[in-house]
PDB file of C-alpha atoms and ligand atoms in Angstrom:
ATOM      1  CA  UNK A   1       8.230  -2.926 -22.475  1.00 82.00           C
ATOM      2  CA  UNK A   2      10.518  -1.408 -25.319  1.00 90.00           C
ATOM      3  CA  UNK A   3      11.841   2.068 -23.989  1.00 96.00           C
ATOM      4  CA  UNK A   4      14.533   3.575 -26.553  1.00 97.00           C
ATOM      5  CA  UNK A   5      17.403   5.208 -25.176  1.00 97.00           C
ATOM      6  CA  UNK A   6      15.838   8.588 -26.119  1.00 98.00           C
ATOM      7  CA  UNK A   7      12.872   8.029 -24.252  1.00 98.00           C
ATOM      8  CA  UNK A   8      14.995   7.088 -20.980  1.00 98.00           C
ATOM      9  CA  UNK A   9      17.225   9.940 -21.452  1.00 98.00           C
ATOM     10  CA  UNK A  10      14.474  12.701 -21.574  1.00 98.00           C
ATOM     11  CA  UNK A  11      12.260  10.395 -18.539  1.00 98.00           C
ATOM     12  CA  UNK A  12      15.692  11.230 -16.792  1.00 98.00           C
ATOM     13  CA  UNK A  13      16.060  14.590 -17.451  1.00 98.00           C
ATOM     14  CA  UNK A  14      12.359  15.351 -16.555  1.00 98.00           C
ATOM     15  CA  UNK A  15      12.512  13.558 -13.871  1.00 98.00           C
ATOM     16  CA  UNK A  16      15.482  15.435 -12.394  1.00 98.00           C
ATOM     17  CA  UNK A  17      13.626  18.575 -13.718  1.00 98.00           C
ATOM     18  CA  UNK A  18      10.780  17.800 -11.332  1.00 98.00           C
ATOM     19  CA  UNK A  19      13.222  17.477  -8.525  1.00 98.00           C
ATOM     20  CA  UNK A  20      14.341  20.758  -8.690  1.00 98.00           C
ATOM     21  CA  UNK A  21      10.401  21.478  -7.492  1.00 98.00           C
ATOM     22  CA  UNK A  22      10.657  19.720  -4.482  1.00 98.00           C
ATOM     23  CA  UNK A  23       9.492  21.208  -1.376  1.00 98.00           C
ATOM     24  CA  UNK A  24      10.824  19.036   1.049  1.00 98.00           C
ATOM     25  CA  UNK A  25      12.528  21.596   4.001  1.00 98.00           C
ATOM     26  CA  UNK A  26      11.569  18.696   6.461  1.00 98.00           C
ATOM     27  CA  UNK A  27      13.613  15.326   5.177  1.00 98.00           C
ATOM     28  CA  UNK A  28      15.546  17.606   2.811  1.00 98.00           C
ATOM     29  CA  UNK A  29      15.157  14.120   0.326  1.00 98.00           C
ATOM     30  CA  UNK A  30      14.297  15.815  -2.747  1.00 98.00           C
ATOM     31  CA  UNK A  31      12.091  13.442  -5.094  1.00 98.00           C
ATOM     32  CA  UNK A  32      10.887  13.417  -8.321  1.00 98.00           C
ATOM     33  CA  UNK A  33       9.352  11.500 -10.932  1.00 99.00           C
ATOM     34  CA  UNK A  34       8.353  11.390 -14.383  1.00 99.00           C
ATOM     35  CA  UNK A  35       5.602   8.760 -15.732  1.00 98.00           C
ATOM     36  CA  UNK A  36       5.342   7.697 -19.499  1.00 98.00           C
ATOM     37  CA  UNK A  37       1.638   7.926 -20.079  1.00 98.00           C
ATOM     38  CA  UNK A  38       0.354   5.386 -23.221  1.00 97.00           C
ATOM     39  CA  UNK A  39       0.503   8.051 -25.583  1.00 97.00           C
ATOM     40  CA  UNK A  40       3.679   8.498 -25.344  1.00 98.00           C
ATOM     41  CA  UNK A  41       3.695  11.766 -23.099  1.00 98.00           C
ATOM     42  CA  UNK A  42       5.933  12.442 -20.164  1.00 98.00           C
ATOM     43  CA  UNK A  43       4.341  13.786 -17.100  1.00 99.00           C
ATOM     44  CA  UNK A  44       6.321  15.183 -13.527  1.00 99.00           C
ATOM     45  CA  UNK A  45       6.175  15.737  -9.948  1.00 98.00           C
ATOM     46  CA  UNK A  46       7.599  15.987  -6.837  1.00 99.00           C
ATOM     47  CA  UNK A  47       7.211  15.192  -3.413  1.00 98.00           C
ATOM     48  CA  UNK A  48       5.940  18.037  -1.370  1.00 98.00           C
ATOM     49  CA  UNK A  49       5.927  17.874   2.448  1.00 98.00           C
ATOM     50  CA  UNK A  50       4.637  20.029   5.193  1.00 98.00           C
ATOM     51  CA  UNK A  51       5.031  21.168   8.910  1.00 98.00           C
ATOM     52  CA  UNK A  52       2.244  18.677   9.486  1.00 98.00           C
ATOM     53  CA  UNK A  53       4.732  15.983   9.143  1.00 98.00           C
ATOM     54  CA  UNK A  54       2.212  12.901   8.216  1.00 97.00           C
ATOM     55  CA  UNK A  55      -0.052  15.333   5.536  1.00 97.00           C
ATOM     56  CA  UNK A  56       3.768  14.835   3.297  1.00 98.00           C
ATOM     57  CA  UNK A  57       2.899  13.673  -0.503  1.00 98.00           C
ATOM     58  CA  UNK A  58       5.419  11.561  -2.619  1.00 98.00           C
ATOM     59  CA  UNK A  59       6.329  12.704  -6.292  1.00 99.00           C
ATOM     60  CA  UNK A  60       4.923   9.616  -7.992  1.00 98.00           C
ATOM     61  CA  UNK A  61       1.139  10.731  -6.717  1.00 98.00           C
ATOM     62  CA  UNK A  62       2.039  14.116  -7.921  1.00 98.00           C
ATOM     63  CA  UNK A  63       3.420  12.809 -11.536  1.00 98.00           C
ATOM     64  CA  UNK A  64       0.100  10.705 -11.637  1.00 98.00           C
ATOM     65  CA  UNK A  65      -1.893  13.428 -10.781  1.00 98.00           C
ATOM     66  CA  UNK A  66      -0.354  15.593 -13.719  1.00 98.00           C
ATOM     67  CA  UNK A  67      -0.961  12.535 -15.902  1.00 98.00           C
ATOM     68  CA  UNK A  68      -4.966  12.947 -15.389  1.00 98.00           C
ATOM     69  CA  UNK A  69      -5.351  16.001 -15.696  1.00 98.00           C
ATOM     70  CA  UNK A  70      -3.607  15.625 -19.357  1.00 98.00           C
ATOM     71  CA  UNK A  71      -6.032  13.348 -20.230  1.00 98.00           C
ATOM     72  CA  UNK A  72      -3.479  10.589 -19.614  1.00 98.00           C
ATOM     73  CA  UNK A  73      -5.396   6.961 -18.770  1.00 97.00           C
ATOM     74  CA  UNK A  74      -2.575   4.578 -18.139  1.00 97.00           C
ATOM     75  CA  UNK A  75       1.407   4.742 -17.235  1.00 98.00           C
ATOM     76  CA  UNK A  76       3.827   3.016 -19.493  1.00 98.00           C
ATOM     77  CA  UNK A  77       6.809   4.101 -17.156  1.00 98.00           C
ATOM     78  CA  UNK A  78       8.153   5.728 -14.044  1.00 98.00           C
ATOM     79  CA  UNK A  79      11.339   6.977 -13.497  1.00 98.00           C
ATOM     80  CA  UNK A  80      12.242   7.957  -9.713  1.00 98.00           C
ATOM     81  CA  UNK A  81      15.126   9.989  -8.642  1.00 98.00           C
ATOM     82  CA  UNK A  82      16.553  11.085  -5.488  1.00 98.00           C
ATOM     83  CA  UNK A  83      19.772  11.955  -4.149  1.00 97.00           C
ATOM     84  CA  UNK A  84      21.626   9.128  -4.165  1.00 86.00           C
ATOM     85  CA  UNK A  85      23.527   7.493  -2.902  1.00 92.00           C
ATOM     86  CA  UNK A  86      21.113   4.328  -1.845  1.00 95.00           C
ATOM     87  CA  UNK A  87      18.895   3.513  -4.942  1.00 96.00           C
ATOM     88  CA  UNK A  88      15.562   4.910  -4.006  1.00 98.00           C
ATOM     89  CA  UNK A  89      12.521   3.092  -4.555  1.00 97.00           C
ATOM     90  CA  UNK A  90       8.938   3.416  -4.630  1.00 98.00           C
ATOM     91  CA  UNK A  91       7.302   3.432  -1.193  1.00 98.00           C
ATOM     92  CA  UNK A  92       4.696   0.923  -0.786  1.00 98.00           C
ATOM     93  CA  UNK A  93       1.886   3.405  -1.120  1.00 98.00           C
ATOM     94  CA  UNK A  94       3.254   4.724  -4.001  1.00 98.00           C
ATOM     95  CA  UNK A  95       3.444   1.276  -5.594  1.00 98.00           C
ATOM     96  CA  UNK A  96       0.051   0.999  -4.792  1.00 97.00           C
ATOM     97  CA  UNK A  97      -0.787   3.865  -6.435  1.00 98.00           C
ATOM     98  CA  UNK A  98       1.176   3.003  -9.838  1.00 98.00           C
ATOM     99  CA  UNK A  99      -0.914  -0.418  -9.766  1.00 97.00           C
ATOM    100  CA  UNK A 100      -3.641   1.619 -10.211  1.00 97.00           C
ATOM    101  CA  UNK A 101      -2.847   3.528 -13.617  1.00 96.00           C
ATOM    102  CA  UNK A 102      -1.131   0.702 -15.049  1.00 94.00           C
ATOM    103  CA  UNK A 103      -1.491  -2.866 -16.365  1.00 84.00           C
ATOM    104  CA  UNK A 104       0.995  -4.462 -13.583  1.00 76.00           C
ATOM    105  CA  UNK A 105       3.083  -6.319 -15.444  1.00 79.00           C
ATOM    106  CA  UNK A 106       3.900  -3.928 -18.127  1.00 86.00           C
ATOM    107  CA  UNK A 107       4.731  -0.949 -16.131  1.00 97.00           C
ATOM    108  CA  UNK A 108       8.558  -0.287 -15.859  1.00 98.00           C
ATOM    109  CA  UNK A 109       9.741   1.067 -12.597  1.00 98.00           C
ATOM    110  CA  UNK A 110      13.190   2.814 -13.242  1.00 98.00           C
ATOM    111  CA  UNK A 111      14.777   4.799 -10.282  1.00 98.00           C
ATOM    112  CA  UNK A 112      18.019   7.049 -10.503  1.00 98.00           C
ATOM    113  CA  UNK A 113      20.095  10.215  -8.982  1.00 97.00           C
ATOM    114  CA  UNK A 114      22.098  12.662 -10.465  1.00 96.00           C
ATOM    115  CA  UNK A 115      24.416  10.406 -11.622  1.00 96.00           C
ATOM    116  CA  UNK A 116      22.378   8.508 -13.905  1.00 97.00           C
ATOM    117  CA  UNK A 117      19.485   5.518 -13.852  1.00 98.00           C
ATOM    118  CA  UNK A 118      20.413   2.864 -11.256  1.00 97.00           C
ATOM    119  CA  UNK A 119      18.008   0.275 -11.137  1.00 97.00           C
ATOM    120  CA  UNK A 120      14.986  -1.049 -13.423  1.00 98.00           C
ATOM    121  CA  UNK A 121      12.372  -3.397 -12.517  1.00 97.00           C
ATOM    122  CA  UNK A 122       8.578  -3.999 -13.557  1.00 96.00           C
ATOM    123  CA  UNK A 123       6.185  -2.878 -10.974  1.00 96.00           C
ATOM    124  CA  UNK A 124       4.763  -6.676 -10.573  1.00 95.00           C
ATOM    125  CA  UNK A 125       8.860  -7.732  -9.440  1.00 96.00           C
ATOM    126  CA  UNK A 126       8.154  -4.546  -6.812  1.00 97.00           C
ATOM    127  CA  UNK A 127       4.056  -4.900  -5.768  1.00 96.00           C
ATOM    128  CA  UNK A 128       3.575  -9.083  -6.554  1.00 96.00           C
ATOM    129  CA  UNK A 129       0.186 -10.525  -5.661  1.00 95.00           C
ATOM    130  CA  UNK A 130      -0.792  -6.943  -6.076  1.00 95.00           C
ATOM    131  CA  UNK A 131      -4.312  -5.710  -5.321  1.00 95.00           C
ATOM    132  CA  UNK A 132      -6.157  -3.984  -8.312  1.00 93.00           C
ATOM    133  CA  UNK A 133      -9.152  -2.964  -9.829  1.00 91.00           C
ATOM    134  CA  UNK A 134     -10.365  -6.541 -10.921  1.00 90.00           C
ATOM    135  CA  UNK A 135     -10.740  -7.552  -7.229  1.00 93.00           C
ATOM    136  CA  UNK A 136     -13.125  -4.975  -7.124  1.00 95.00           C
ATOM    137  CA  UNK A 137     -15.399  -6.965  -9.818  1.00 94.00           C
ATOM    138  CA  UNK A 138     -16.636  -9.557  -8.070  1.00 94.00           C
TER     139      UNK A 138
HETATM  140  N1  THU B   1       9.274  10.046  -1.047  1.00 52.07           N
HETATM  141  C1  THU B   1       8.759  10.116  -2.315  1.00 52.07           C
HETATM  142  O1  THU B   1       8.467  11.210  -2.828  1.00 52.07           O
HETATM  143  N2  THU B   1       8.576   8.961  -2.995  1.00 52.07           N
HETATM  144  C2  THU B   1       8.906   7.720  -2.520  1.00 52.07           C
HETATM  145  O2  THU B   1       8.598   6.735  -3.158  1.00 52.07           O
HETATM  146  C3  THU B   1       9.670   7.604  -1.265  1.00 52.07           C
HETATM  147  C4  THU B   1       9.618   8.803  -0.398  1.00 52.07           C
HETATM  148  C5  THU B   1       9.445  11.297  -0.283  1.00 52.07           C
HETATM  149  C6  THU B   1       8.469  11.461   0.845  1.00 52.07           C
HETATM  150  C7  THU B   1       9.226  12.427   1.756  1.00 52.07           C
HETATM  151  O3  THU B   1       8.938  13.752   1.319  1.00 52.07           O
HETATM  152  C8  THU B   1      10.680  12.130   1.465  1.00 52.07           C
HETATM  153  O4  THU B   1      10.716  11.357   0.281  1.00 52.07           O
HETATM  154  C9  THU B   1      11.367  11.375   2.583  1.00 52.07           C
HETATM  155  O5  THU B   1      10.647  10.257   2.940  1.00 52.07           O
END
């Protein structure tokens, strides 16, 4: 997919926005994201852990849960940042999750830090043979 440089400049500001609403006093690996829904909207989050260690949520969940309650059906884009100064990327539940609100080989999967956007892929390069919906009608 087509993103103009405008659109990837404000997915990376929002998405270092959302950061900065992190609640992660555990890892201290601040996280957050900001999805591209199909009409064009940008929706954030952030990962928010606990003192229950395991009950921790990622910030793509979070940004997908912001997308629904918009009214948002399907994500165009992600983009992912942490702190740098390995790429992060996607855990596998979160790519799992992404699969869901998306058309697999369309979404875009773009991860960065403060510095800037570091890596791009689609989500089929990062979640191939993926399990989806369509399984599901059988
Ligand atoms: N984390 C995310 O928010 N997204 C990912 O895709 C990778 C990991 C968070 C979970 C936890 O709060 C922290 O990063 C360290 O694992």
């Amino acid at each position: 997919m087509e993103l103009s440089q405008d659109v990837l400049d404000r997915l990376l500001a929002e998405s270092l926005r959302a950061r900065e609403f992190s609640h992660a006093p555990y890892s201290k690996y601040r996280v957050g994201a900001a999805i591209l829904d199909e009409q064009g909207r940008i929706h954030i989050g952030a990962n928010m852990e606990n003192a229950s260690y395991p009950q921790g949520w990622c910030a793509e969940p979070s940004a997908l849960t912001a997308m629904l309650m918009a009214g948002g059906k399907q994500a165009k884009a992600v983009l992912v940042t942490g702190p740098g100064p390995d790429l992060i990327t996607p855990c596998g539940g979160c790519r799992q999750k992404l699969r869901e609100f998306s058309v697999p080989y369309d979404l875009v999967v773009i991860v960065g830090d403060p510095s800037g956007i570091r890596g791009r892929w689609t989500l089929a390069e990062l979640l191939p043979h993926s399990f989806g919906p369509s399984h599901l009608k059988f």
